[in-house]
PDB file of C-alpha atoms in Angstrom:
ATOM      1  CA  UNK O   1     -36.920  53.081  32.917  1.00 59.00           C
ATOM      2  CA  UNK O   2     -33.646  53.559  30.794  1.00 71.00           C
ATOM      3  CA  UNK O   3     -30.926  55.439  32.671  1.00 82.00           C
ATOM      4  CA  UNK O   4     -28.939  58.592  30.412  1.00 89.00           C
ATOM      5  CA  UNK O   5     -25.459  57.798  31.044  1.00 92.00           C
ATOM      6  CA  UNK O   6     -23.402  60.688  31.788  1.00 93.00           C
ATOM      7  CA  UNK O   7     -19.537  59.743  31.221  1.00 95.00           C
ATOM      8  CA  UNK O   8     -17.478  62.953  32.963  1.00 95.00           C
ATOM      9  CA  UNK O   9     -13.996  63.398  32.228  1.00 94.00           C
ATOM     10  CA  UNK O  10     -12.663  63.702  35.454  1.00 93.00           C
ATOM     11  CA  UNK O  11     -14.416  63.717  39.459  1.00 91.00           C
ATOM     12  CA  UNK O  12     -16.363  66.924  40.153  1.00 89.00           C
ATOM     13  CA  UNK O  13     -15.024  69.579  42.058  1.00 84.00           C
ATOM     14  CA  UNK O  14     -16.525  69.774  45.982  1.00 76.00           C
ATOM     15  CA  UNK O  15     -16.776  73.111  46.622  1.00 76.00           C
ATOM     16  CA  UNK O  16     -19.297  74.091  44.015  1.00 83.00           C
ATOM     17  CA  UNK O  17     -21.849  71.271  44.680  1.00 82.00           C
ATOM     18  CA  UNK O  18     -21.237  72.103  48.325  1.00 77.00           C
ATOM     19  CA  UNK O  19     -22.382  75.616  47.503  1.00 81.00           C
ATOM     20  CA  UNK O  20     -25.193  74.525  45.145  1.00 86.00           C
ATOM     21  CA  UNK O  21     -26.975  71.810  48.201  1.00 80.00           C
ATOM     22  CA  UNK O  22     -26.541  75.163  50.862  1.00 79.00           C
ATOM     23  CA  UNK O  23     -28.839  77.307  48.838  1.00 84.00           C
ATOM     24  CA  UNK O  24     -31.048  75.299  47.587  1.00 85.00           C
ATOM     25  CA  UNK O  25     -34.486  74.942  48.706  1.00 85.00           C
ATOM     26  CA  UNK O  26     -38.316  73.662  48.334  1.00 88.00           C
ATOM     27  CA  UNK O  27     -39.523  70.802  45.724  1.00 90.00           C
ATOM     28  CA  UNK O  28     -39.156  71.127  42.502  1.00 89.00           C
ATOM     29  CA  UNK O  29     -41.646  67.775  40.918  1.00 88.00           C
ATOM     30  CA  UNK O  30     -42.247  64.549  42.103  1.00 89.00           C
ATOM     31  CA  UNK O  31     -40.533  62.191  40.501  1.00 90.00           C
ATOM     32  CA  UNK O  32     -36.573  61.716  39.545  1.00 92.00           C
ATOM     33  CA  UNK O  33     -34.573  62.163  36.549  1.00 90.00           C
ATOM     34  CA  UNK O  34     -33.879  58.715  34.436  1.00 89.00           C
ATOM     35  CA  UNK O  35     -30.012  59.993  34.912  1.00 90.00           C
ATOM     36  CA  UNK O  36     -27.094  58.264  35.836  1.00 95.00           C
ATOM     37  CA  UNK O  37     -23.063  60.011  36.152  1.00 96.00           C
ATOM     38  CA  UNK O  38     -19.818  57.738  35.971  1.00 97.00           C
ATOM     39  CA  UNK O  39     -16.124  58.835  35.687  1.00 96.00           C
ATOM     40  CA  UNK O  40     -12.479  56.882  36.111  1.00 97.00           C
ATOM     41  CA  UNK O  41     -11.007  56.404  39.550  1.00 95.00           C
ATOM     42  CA  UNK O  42      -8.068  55.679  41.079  1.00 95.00           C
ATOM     43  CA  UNK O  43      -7.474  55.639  44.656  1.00 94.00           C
ATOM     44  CA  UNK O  44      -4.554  57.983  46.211  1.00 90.00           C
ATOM     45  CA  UNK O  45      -2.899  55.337  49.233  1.00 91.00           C
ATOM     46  CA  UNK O  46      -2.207  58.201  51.414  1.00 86.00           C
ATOM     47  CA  UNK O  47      -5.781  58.840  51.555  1.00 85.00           C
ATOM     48  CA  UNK O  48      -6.715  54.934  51.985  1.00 90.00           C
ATOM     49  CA  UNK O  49      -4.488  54.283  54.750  1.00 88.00           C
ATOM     50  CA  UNK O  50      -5.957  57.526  56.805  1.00 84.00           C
ATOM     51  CA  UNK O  51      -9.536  55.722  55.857  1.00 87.00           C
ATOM     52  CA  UNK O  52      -8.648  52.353  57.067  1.00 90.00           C
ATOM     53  CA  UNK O  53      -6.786  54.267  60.622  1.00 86.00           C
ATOM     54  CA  UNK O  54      -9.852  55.859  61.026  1.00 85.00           C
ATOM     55  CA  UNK O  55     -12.175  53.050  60.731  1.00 89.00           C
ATOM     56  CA  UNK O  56      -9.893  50.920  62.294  1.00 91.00           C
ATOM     57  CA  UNK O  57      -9.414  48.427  59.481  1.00 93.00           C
ATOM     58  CA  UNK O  58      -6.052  46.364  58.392  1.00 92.00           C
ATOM     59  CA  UNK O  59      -3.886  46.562  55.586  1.00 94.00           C
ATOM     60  CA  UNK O  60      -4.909  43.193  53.409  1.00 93.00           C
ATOM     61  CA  UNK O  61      -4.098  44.633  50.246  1.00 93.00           C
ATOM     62  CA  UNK O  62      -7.918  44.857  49.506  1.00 95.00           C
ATOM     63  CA  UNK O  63     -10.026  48.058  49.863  1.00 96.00           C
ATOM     64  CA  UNK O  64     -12.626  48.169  52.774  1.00 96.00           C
ATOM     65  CA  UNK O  65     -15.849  47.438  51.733  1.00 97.00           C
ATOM     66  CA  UNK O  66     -17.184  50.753  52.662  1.00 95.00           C
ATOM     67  CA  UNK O  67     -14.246  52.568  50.833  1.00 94.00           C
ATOM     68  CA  UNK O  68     -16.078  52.757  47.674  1.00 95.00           C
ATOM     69  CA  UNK O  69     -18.521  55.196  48.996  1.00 92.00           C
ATOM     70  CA  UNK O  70     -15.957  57.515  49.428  1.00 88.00           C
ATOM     71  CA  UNK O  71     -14.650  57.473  45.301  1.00 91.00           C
ATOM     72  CA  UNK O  72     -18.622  58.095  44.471  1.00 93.00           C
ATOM     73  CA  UNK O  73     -19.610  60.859  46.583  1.00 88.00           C
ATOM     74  CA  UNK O  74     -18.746  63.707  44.121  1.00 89.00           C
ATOM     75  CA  UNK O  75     -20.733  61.825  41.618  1.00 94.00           C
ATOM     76  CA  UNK O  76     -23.525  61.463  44.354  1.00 93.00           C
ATOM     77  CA  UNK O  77     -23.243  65.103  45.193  1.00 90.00           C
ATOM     78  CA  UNK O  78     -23.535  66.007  41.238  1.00 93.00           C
ATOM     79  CA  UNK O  79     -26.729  63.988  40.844  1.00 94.00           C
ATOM     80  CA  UNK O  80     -28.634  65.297  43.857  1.00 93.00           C
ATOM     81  CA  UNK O  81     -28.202  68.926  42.745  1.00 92.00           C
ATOM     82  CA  UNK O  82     -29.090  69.122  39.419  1.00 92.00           C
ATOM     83  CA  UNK O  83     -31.294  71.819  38.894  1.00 90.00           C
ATOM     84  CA  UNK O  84     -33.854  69.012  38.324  1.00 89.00           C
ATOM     85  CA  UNK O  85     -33.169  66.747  40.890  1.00 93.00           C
ATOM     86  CA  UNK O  86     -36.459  67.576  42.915  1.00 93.00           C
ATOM     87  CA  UNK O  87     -35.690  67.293  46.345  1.00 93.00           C
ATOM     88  CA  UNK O  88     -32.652  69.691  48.686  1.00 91.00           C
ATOM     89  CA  UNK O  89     -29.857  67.857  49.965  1.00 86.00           C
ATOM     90  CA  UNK O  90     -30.304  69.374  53.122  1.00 80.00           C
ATOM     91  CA  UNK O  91     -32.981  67.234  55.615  1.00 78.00           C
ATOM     92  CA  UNK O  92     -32.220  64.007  53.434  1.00 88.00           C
ATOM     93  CA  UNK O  93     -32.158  61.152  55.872  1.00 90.00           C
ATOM     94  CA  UNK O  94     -29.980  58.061  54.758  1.00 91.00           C
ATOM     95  CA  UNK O  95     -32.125  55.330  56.361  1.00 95.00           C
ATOM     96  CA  UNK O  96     -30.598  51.929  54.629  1.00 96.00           C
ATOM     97  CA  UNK O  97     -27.306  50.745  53.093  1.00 96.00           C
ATOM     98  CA  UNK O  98     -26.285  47.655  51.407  1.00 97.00           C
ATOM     99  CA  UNK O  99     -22.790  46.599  49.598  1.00 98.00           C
ATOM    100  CA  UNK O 100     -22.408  43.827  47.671  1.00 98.00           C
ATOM    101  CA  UNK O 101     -18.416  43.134  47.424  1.00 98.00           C
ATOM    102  CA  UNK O 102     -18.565  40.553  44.697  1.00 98.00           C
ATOM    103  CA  UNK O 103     -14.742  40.172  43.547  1.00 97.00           C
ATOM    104  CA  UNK O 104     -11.842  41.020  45.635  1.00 96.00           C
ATOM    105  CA  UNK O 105     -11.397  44.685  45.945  1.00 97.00           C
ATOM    106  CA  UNK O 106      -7.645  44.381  45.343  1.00 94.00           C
ATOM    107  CA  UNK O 107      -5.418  46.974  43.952  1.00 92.00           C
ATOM    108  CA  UNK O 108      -6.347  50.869  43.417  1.00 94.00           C
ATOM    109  CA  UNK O 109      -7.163  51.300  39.990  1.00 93.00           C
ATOM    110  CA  UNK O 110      -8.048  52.343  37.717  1.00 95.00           C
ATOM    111  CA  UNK O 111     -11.731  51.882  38.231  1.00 97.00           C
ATOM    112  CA  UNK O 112     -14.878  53.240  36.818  1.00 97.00           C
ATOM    113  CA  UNK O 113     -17.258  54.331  39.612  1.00 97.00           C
ATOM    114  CA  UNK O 114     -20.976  54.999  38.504  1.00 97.00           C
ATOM    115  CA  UNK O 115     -24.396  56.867  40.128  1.00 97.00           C
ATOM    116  CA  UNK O 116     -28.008  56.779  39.283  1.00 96.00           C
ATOM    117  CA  UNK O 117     -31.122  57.585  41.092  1.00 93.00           C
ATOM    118  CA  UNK O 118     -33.631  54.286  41.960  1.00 90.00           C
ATOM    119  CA  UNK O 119     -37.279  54.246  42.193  1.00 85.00           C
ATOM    120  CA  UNK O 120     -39.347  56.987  44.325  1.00 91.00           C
ATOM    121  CA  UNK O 121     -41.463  54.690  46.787  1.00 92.00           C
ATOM    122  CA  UNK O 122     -44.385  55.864  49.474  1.00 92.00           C
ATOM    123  CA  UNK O 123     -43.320  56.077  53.113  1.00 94.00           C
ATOM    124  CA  UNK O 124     -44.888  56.592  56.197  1.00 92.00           C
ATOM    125  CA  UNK O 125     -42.703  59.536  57.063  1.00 93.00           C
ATOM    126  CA  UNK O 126     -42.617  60.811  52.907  1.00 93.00           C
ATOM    127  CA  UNK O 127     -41.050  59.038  50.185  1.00 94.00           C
ATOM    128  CA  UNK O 128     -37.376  56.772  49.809  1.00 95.00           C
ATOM    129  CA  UNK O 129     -35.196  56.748  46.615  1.00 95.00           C
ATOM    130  CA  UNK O 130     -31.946  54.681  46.493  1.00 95.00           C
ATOM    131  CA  UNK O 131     -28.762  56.202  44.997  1.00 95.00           C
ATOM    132  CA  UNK O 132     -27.240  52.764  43.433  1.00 96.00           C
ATOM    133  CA  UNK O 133     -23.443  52.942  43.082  1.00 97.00           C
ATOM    134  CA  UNK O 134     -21.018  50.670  41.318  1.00 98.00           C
ATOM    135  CA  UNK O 135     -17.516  50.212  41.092  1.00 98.00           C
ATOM    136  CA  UNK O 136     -16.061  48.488  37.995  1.00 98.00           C
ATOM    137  CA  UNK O 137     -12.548  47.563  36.808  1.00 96.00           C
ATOM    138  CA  UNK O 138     -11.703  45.983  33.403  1.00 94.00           C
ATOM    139  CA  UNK O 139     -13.312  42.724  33.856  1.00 95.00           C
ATOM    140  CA  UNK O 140     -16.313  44.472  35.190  1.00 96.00           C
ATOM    141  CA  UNK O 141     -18.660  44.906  38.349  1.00 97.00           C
ATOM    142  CA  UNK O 142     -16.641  44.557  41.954  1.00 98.00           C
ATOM    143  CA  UNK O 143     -18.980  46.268  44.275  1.00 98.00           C
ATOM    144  CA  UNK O 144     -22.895  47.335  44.331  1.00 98.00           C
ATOM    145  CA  UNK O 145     -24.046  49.959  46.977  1.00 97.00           C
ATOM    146  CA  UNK O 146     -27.207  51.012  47.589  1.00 97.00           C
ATOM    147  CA  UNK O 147     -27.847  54.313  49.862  1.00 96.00           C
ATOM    148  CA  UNK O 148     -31.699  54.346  50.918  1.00 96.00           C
ATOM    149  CA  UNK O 149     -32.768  57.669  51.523  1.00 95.00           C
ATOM    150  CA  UNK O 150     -35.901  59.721  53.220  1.00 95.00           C
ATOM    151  CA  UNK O 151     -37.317  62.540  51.918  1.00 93.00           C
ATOM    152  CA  UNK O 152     -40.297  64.503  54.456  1.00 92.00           C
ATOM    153  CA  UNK O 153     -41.530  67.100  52.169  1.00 88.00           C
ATOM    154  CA  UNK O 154     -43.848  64.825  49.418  1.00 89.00           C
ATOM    155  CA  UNK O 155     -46.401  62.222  50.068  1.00 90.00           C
ATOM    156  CA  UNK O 156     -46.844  59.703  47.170  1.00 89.00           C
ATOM    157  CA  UNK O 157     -50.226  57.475  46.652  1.00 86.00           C
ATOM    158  CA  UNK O 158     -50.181  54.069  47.778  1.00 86.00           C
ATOM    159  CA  UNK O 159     -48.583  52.005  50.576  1.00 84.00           C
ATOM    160  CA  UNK O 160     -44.858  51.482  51.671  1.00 86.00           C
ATOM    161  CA  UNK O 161     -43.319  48.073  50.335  1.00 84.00           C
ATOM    162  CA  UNK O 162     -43.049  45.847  53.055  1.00 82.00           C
ATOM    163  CA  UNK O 163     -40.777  45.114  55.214  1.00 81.00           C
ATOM    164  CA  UNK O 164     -39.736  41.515  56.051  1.00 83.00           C
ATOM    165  CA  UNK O 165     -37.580  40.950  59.193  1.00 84.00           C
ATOM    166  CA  UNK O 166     -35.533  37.859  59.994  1.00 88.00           C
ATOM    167  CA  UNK O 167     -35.679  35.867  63.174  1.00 92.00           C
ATOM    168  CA  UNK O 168     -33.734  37.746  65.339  1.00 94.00           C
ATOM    169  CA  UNK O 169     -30.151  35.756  66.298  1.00 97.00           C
ATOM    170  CA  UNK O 170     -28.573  35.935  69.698  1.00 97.00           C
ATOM    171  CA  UNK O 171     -25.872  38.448  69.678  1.00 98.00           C
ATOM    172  CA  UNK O 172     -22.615  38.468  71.878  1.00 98.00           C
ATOM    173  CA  UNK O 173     -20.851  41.740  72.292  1.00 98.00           C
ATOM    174  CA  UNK O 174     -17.469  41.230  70.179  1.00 98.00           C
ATOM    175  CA  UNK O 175     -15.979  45.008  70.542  1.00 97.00           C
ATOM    176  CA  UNK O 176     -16.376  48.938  72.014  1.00 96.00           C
ATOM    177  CA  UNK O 177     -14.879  51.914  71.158  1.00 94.00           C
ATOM    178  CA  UNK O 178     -15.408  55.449  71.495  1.00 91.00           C
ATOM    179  CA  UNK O 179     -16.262  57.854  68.820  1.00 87.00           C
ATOM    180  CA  UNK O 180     -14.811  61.523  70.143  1.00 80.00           C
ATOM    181  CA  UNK O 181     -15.719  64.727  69.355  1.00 74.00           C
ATOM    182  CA  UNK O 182     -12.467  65.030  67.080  1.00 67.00           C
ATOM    183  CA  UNK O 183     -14.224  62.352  64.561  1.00 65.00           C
ATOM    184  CA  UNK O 184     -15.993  65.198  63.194  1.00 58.00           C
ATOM    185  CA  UNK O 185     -12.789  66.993  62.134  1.00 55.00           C
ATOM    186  CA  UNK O 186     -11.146  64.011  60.560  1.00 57.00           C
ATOM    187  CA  UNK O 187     -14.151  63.293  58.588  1.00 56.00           C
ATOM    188  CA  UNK O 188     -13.484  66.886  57.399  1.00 52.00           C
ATOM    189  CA  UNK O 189      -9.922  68.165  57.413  1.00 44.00           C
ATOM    190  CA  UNK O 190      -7.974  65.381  55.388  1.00 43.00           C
ATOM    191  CA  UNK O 191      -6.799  65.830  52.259  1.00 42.00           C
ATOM    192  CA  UNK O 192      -9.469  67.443  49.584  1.00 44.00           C
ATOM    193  CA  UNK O 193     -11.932  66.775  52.409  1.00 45.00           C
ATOM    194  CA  UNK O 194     -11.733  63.443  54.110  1.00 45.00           C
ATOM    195  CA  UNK O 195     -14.930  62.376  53.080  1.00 48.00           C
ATOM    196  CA  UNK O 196     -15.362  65.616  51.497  1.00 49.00           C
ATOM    197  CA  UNK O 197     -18.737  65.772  53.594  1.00 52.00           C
ATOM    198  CA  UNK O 198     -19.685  68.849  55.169  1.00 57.00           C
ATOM    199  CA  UNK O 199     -23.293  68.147  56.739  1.00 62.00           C
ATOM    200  CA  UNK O 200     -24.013  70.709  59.362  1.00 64.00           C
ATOM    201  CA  UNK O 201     -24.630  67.536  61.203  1.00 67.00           C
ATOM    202  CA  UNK O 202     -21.366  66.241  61.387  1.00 68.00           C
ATOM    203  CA  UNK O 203     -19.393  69.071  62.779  1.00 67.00           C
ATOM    204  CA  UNK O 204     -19.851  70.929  65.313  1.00 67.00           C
ATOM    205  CA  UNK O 205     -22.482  70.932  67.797  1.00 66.00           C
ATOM    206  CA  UNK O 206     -23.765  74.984  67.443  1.00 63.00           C
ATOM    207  CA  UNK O 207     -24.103  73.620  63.771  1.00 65.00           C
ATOM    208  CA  UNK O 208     -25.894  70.478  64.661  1.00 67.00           C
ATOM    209  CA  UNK O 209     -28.160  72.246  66.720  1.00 69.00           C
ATOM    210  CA  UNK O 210     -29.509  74.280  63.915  1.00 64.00           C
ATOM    211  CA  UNK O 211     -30.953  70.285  63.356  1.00 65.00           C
ATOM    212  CA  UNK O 212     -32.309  69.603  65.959  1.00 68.00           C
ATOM    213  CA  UNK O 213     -29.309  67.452  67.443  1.00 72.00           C
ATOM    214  CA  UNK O 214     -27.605  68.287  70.799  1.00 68.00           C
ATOM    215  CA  UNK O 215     -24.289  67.769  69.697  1.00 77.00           C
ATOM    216  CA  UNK O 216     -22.665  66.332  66.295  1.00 78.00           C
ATOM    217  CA  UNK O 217     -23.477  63.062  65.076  1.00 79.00           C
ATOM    218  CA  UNK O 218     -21.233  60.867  63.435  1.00 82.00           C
ATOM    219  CA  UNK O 219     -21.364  59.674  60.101  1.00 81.00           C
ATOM    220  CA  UNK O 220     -23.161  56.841  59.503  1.00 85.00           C
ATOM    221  CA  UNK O 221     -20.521  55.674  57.013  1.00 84.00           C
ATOM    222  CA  UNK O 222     -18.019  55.687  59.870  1.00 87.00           C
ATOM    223  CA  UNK O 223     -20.365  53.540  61.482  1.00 93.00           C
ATOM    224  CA  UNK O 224     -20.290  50.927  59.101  1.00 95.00           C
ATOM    225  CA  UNK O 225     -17.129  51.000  58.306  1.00 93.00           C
ATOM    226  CA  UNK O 226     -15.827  50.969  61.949  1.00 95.00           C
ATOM    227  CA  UNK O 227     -18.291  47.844  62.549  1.00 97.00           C
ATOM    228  CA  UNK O 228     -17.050  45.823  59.464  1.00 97.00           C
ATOM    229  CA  UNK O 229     -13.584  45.939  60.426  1.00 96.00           C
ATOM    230  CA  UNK O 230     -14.420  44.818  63.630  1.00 97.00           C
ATOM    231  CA  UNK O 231     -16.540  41.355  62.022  1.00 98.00           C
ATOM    232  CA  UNK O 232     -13.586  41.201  59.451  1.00 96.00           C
ATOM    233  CA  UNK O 233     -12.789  37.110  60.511  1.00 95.00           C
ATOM    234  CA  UNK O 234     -17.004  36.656  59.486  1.00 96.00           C
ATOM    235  CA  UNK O 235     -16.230  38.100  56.144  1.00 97.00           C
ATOM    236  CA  UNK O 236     -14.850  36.550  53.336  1.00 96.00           C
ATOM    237  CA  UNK O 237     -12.490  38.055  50.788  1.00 95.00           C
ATOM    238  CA  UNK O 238     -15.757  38.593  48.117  1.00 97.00           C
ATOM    239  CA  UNK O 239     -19.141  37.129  47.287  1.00 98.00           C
ATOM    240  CA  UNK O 240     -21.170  38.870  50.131  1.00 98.00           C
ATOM    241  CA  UNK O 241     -23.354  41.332  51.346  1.00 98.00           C
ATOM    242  CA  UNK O 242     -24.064  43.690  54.203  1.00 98.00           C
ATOM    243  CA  UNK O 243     -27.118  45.259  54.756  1.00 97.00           C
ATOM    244  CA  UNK O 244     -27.463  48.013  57.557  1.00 97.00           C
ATOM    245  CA  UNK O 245     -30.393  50.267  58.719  1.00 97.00           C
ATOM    246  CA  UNK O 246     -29.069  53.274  60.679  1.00 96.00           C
ATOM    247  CA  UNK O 247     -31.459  53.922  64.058  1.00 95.00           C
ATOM    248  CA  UNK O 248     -30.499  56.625  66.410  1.00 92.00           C
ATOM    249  CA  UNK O 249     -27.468  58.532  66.098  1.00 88.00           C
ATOM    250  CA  UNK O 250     -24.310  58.432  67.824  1.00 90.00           C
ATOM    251  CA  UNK O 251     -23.654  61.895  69.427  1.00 87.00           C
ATOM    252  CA  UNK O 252     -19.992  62.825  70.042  1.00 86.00           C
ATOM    253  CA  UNK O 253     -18.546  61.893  72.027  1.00 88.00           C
ATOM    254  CA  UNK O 254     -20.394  58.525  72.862  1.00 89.00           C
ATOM    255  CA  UNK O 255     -19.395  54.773  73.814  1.00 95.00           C
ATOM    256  CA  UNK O 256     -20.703  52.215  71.539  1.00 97.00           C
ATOM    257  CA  UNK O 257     -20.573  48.053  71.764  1.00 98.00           C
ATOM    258  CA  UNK O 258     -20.820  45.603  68.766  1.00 98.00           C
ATOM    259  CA  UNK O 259     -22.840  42.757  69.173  1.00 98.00           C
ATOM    260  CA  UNK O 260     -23.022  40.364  66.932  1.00 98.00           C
ATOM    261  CA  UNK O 261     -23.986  36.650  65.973  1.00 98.00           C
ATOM    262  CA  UNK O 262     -21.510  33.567  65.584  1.00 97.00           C
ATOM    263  CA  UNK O 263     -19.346  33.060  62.733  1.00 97.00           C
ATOM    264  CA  UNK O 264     -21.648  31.675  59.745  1.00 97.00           C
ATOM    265  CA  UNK O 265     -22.197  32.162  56.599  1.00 97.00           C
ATOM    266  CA  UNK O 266     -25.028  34.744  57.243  1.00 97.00           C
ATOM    267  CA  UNK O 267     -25.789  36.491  60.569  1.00 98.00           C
ATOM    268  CA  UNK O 268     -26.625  39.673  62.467  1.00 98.00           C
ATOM    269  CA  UNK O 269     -25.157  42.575  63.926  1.00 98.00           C
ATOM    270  CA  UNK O 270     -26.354  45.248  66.193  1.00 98.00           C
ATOM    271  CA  UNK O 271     -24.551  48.709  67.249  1.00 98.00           C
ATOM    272  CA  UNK O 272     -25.598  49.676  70.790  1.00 98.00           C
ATOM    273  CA  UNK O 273     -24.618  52.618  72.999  1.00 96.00           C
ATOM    274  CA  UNK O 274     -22.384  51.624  75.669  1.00 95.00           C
ATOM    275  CA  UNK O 275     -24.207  53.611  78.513  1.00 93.00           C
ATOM    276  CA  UNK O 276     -28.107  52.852  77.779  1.00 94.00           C
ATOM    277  CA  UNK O 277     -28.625  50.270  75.277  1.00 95.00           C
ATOM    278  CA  UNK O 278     -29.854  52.338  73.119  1.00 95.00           C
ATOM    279  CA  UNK O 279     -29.960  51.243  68.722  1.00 97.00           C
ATOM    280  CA  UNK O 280     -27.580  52.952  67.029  1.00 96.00           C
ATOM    281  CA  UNK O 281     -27.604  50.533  63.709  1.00 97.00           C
ATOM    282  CA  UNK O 282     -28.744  47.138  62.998  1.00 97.00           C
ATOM    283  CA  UNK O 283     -27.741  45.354  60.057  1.00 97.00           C
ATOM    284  CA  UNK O 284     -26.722  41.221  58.362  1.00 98.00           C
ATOM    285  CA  UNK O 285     -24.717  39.644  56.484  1.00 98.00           C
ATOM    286  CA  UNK O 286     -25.019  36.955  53.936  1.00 98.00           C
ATOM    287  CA  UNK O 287     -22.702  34.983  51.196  1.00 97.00           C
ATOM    288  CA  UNK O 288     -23.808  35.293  47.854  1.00 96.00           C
TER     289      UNK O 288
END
């Protein structure tokens, strides 16, 4: 399927896709547009250094390897609503995320970031799509993500691909931290939006509730990020991957443990709550 290439001049504005995904509602077809968005980058250091505080990452002159998510989310935000994307934003689940960091992410640009849809596939629960993201400087493709999402509302023919799992490795916890209730507001109150996300979710708890959720959750990108800093020294500088899937959330505020498996050149890693155990997100690594 050939992707139309949509080259923008400049990075949407927020507020208007933020208004488009709160009133939109109910399917609109069953499969996705053959579109894809991209636009120049550059990345503003005030912002990066708040990103790598947050996620408690060091300075290496490289961006984290979950940064990049971050410079496409406007673009992701255009594509999902398009008057004929066919699915709300609201009650996607992101279930999966991998990053390929194949060259050093050094420097801040300018880059080219780019967004297009993947393949609908059946689920158990409804049907998945990817958003596939990649960053590009003038010698070409750094960084691959791809965001693995659920959709509840449409039921495809045919059975889910399947799913091979690794021999599980033993794990050794390696760090803990807290994730407070104030996580919510610094994913939302930096500068043009930290993350520019604004999930009911995310905030508050009377506006998680609406969800189902007890309190707020926190992002699954901080998450990542936070564990990747921590397995830094199992990481080299480019050439690898990460792939995560994100179980049950972590409500703020709530304790969490890394575990993970021994320095190699591929291994495991599992985020746990601190008080029961329970899954939070399990995810490898590999070299390429």
């Amino acid at each position: 399927m050939l992707t139309d290439w949509q080259e923008l001049p400049r990075v949407p504005a927020l507020p208007g896709l933020f208004a488009r995904a709160a009133v939109r509602r109910g399917v609109r077809g069953r499969t996705l547009p053959a579109r894809g968005v991209s636009c120049a980058v550059t990345v503003d250091p005030d912002h990066l250094a708040r990103f790598r505080a947050l996620c408690g990452a060091r300075d290496d002159g490289r961006l984290p390897p979950t940064y990049p998510h971050l410079l496409a989310f406007a673009l992701q935000m255009k594509l999902l609503t398009e008057r004929d994307f066919p699915f709300p934003l609201l009650g996607l689940v992101h279930l999966e995320n991998r990053i390929r960091v194949l060259r050093p992410l050094g420097g801040l640009g300018p880059f080219r970031i780019s967004v297009a849809t993947g393949q609908l596939a059946p689920h158990d629960k409804g049907v998945t799509f990817s958003l596939i993201t990649r960053l590009d400087d003038q010698l070409g493709t750094l960084w691959e993500g791809d965001s693995r999402f659920l959709f509840r509302g449409l039921r495809l023919d045919g059975a889910p691909p399947a799913r091979t799992e690794a021999e599980a490795l033993p794990l050794d916890e390696i760090d803990r931290w807290t994730a407070p209730t104030r996580l919510a507001l610094l994913f939302l109150l930096g500068r043009n939006g930290f993350l520019g996300y604004i999930n009911p979710i995310h905030i508050a708890a009377p506006t998680a509730r609406l969800f189902g959720f007890p309190r707020a959750i926190a992002h699954g990108l901080w998450n990542k990020g936070r564990a990747l800093a921590a397995l830094s020294d199992r990481l080299p500088d480019s050439g690898y991957e990460v792939d995560v899937r994100f179980q049950k959330p972590v409500l703020l505020p709530g304790e969490v443990r890394l575990l993970a498996s021994a320095p190699a050149p591929q291994g495991q890693f599992s985020l746990r709550s601190a008080r029961d155990d329970l899954p939070h997100m399990s995810g490898a690594w590999r070299t390429l």
